[in-house]
Tab-separated table of C-alpha atoms in Angstrom:
chain	number	residue	atom	x	y	z
A	10	MET	CA	-10.950	-28.566	-38.058
A	11	ALA	CA	-10.225	-27.610	-34.158
A	12	LYS	CA	-13.267	-25.489	-31.898
A	13	ASN	CA	-12.150	-22.300	-30.642
A	14	LYS	CA	-11.507	-22.460	-26.916
A	15	LYS	CA	-14.006	-21.216	-24.610
A	16	GLU	CA	-13.446	-17.911	-22.965
A	17	LEU	CA	-13.344	-18.297	-19.114
A	18	GLY	CA	-13.602	-14.687	-18.328
A	19	SER	CA	-11.690	-12.341	-15.857
A	20	ILE	CA	-11.533	-13.877	-12.351
A	21	PHE	CA	-12.515	-10.364	-11.217
A	22	GLN	CA	-15.939	-11.726	-10.562
A	23	GLU	CA	-18.534	-10.577	-7.853
A	24	GLY	CA	-17.501	-12.614	-4.339
A	25	VAL	CA	-13.868	-13.947	-5.455
A	26	GLU	CA	-12.166	-11.575	-3.412
A	27	GLN	CA	-13.836	-12.631	-0.549
A	28	TRP	CA	-13.048	-16.257	-1.345
A	29	ILE	CA	-9.493	-15.369	-1.638
A	30	ASP	CA	-9.853	-12.939	2.009
A	31	LYS	CA	-11.767	-15.875	3.781
A	32	ARG	CA	-9.011	-18.579	3.321
A	33	LEU	CA	-5.898	-16.592	3.827
A	34	VAL	CA	-4.412	-17.142	6.489
A	35	ARG	CA	-3.425	-14.481	8.991
A	36	PRO	CA	-0.239	-14.342	11.213
A	37	SER	CA	-2.125	-14.305	14.412
A	38	SER	CA	-5.653	-13.267	15.531
A	39	ILE	CA	-4.663	-9.352	15.866
A	40	PHE	CA	-5.262	-9.298	12.229
A	41	HIS	CA	-9.146	-10.360	12.419
A	42	GLU	CA	-9.162	-7.899	15.516
A	43	MET	CA	-8.616	-4.579	13.222
A	44	GLU	CA	-10.190	-6.081	10.148
A	45	MET	CA	-13.630	-6.090	11.745
A	46	LEU	CA	-13.053	-2.779	13.567
A	47	ALA	CA	-12.047	-1.437	9.950
A	48	GLU	CA	-15.445	-3.025	8.633
A	49	LYS	CA	-17.437	-1.586	11.617
A	50	GLU	CA	-16.249	1.537	11.240
A	51	PHE	CA	-15.752	2.069	7.469
A	52	ILE	CA	-11.657	2.592	8.111
A	53	PRO	CA	-9.907	2.314	5.006
A	54	ILE	CA	-7.276	-0.548	4.989
A	55	LEU	CA	-5.379	-2.559	2.873
A	56	SER	CA	-7.131	-6.065	1.801
A	57	PRO	CA	-5.828	-9.214	3.414
A	58	GLN	CA	-4.284	-10.560	-0.082
A	59	ALA	CA	-2.795	-7.351	-0.534
A	60	GLY	CA	-1.388	-7.368	2.880
A	61	ALA	CA	0.218	-10.795	2.002
A	62	VAL	CA	1.713	-9.280	-1.062
A	63	LEU	CA	3.043	-6.372	0.715
A	64	ALA	CA	4.828	-8.520	3.743
A	65	PHE	CA	6.237	-10.835	0.351
A	66	LEU	CA	7.737	-7.588	-0.819
A	67	VAL	CA	9.225	-6.948	2.282
A	68	LYS	CA	10.684	-10.134	2.582
A	69	THR	CA	12.235	-9.938	-0.232
A	70	ALA	CA	13.450	-7.159	-0.565
A	71	LYS	CA	14.964	-7.187	3.294
A	72	PRO	CA	14.823	-3.130	3.819
A	73	ASN	CA	17.011	-1.431	6.115
A	74	ASN	CA	14.918	1.634	6.530
A	75	VAL	CA	11.050	1.301	5.797
A	76	LEU	CA	8.692	4.774	5.455
A	77	GLU	CA	5.249	3.917	5.060
A	78	LEU	CA	3.049	6.927	3.854
A	79	GLY	CA	-0.679	6.665	5.546
A	80	THR	CA	-0.726	4.416	8.955
A	81	GLY	CA	-4.593	3.974	9.260
A	82	LEU	CA	-5.034	1.312	11.784
A	83	GLY	CA	-1.493	-0.173	11.453
A	84	TYR	CA	-2.715	-2.956	9.615
A	85	SER	CA	0.243	-2.930	6.958
A	86	ILE	CA	2.914	-2.453	9.125
A	87	ALA	CA	1.265	-5.784	10.615
A	88	TRP	CA	2.332	-7.505	7.788
A	89	MET	CA	5.534	-6.164	7.587
A	90	VAL	CA	6.272	-7.134	10.835
A	91	SER	CA	4.723	-10.559	10.186
A	92	THR	CA	7.456	-11.501	8.089
A	93	GLY	CA	10.111	-11.591	11.116
A	94	LEU	CA	12.413	-9.055	9.878
A	95	GLU	CA	14.508	-6.685	12.290
A	96	LEU	CA	12.991	-3.240	9.977
A	97	ASN	CA	13.126	-0.045	11.071
A	98	ILE	CA	9.716	1.793	10.163
A	99	THR	CA	8.670	5.027	9.964
A	100	THR	CA	5.018	5.943	9.287
A	101	VAL	CA	3.798	9.209	8.864
A	102	ASP	CA	-0.342	9.926	9.090
A	103	ARG	CA	-2.422	13.177	9.677
A	104	ASN	CA	-5.041	11.331	12.171
A	105	GLU	CA	-3.317	11.679	15.692
A	106	THR	CA	-6.184	9.183	17.055
A	107	SER	CA	-5.118	6.353	14.061
A	108	ILE	CA	-1.896	6.429	14.683
A	109	GLU	CA	-3.119	6.173	18.638
A	110	ARG	CA	-4.915	3.025	17.661
A	111	ALA	CA	-2.063	1.818	15.486
A	112	LYS	CA	0.388	2.037	18.208
A	113	THR	CA	-2.061	0.032	20.296
A	114	TYR	CA	-2.577	-3.273	18.132
A	115	LEU	CA	1.476	-2.931	17.262
A	116	THR	CA	2.540	-2.961	20.463
A	117	LYS	CA	0.835	-6.705	20.993
A	118	ILE	CA	2.685	-7.994	17.750
A	119	GLN	CA	5.684	-5.787	17.593
A	120	ASN	CA	9.011	-8.317	17.931
A	121	GLN	CA	12.372	-7.044	17.181
A	122	THR	CA	10.948	-3.912	14.522
A	123	LYS	CA	11.295	-0.206	15.523
A	124	ILE	CA	8.475	1.817	14.988
A	125	ASP	CA	8.613	5.552	14.933
A	126	TYR	CA	5.270	7.539	14.565
A	127	ILE	CA	4.910	10.838	12.897
A	128	ASN	CA	1.874	12.741	13.485
A	129	GLY	CA	1.752	14.990	10.172
A	130	ASP	CA	1.149	15.858	6.625
A	131	CYS	CA	2.534	13.064	3.849
A	132	LEU	CA	3.050	14.916	1.296
A	133	GLU	CA	4.656	17.631	3.247
A	134	PHE	CA	7.210	15.104	4.769
A	135	VAL	CA	8.389	13.915	1.312
A	136	GLN	CA	9.452	17.581	0.353
A	137	ASP	CA	12.747	16.636	2.418
A	138	SER	CA	15.204	15.552	0.202
A	139	ASN	CA	17.727	14.410	1.918
A	140	ARG	CA	15.486	12.302	4.365
A	141	ASN	CA	13.874	10.416	1.770
A	142	SER	CA	17.127	9.186	0.633
A	143	GLU	CA	17.391	7.522	4.066
A	144	TYR	CA	14.806	5.255	3.115
A	145	ASP	CA	15.392	2.085	0.798
A	146	PHE	CA	11.372	1.206	0.509
A	147	VAL	CA	8.045	3.218	1.090
A	148	PHE	CA	5.102	1.825	1.064
A	149	VAL	CA	2.093	4.673	-0.084
A	150	ASP	CA	-1.359	4.199	1.190
A	151	CYS	CA	-2.019	7.865	1.887
A	152	ASP	CA	-4.080	10.416	0.067
A	153	LYS	CA	-4.718	9.589	-3.414
A	154	VAL	CA	-4.817	12.887	-4.521
A	155	THR	CA	-1.241	13.361	-3.914
A	156	TYR	CA	-0.172	10.249	-5.345
A	157	PRO	CA	1.050	11.760	-8.373
A	158	GLU	CA	3.566	14.833	-6.025
A	159	ILE	CA	4.915	12.005	-4.245
A	160	LEU	CA	5.700	10.059	-6.802
A	161	MET	CA	7.992	12.061	-8.486
A	162	LYS	CA	9.594	13.655	-5.216
A	163	LEU	CA	10.709	10.158	-4.293
A	164	ILE	CA	11.964	9.193	-7.885
A	165	SER	CA	13.735	12.281	-8.093
A	166	SER	CA	15.492	12.183	-4.109
A	167	MET	CA	15.692	8.511	-3.288
A	168	LYS	CA	19.027	6.564	-3.853
A	169	LYS	CA	19.045	3.825	-7.022
A	170	ASN	CA	17.599	0.295	-6.057
A	171	SER	CA	15.238	1.639	-3.563
A	172	ILE	CA	11.900	0.058	-4.146
A	173	LEU	CA	8.345	1.996	-4.172
A	174	VAL	CA	5.208	0.323	-3.634
A	175	PHE	CA	1.875	2.283	-4.138
A	176	ASP	CA	-1.621	0.680	-2.597
A	177	ASN	CA	-5.243	1.369	-4.886
A	178	VAL	CA	-3.438	1.647	-8.295
A	179	LEU	CA	-6.488	0.232	-9.787
A	180	TRP	CA	-8.607	3.065	-7.796
A	181	HIS	CA	-11.566	0.443	-7.934
A	182	GLY	CA	-11.737	0.150	-11.413
A	183	ARG	CA	-12.030	4.068	-12.128
A	184	LEU	CA	-9.742	4.452	-14.474
A	185	ASN	CA	-11.747	5.998	-17.570
A	186	PRO	CA	-10.712	9.115	-17.826
A	187	GLU	CA	-13.664	10.105	-19.892
A	188	ILE	CA	-16.115	9.390	-17.350
A	189	HIS	CA	-14.474	9.067	-14.103
A	190	THR	CA	-13.614	13.209	-13.276
A	191	ARG	CA	-13.873	13.040	-9.424
A	192	PRO	CA	-10.250	14.797	-7.863
A	193	SER	CA	-8.858	11.330	-6.751
A	194	ASP	CA	-9.834	9.879	-10.270
A	195	LYS	CA	-7.772	12.612	-12.002
A	196	ALA	CA	-4.926	11.790	-9.690
A	197	ILE	CA	-4.515	8.243	-10.555
A	198	HIS	CA	-4.820	8.908	-14.293
A	199	GLU	CA	-2.454	11.307	-13.879
A	200	PHE	CA	0.387	8.746	-11.931
A	201	TRP	CA	-0.631	5.951	-14.031
A	202	ASN	CA	0.629	8.498	-17.255
A	203	TYR	CA	3.409	9.263	-15.353
A	204	ILE	CA	4.185	5.576	-14.936
A	205	ASP	CA	3.998	4.774	-17.895
A	206	SER	CA	6.828	7.325	-19.254
A	207	LEU	CA	9.255	5.493	-16.659
A	208	THR	CA	12.086	2.895	-17.581
A	209	ASN	CA	12.181	1.371	-14.268
A	210	GLU	CA	11.326	-1.733	-13.269
A	211	ARG	CA	7.818	-2.245	-12.629
A	212	ILE	CA	5.345	-5.003	-11.758
A	213	LEU	CA	1.817	-4.843	-10.892
A	214	PHE	CA	-0.238	-6.910	-8.456
A	215	PRO	CA	-3.923	-7.080	-9.061
A	216	ALA	CA	-4.461	-8.307	-5.076
A	217	GLY	CA	-7.230	-6.147	-3.622
A	218	ASP	CA	-7.039	-2.361	-5.188
A	219	GLY	CA	-4.037	-3.244	-6.907
A	220	ILE	CA	-0.156	-2.915	-5.108
A	221	LEU	CA	2.347	-1.403	-7.500
A	222	GLN	CA	5.972	-2.379	-6.722
A	223	ILE	CA	8.809	-0.075	-8.800
A	224	VAL	CA	12.204	-0.517	-8.434
A	225	LEU	CA	14.716	3.030	-8.759
């Protein structure tokens, strides 16, 4: 009689994510600089492994016009730029200081990429349906409370075969609506309820805090 296989358990154990990030090859030393500043000043940025996934998705899609909602330090754009593609990126952030910092870093690594920086509210920006249709790739990493409304607006206004990518969709494991009840928690629960109602092709990457790609 064959013995039962020993259960190995989840890869999400303490120290595993740090182990991955330590060994992940960055495109340049600028990435380390941005990561250290983010850690020092408690600035939320994409994890390095999630950044590598984002770069892969961009390189695969080869988009013409990219919209980023939530500029932060420009770390996510840095990963997109690392693909070497000739990209047109519009990035939106309500924090003017973040935009200026992003410009400082991205000027050092920018190649053929054209970046338009917009100081404004991300949710307000996507209310223009005609403007949304200009983009074929959108990366969303802004206020989680706005995720459900942003998702619904983009799906209803973007062209077929466009790609949406959302960061933080695993929301630090706060996915139980019975015990996780902060506004941001409720928004992520609503976001997933809406995702589950869709028939669009999608794939979840459990890198960092979770990256979800949706094909329209």
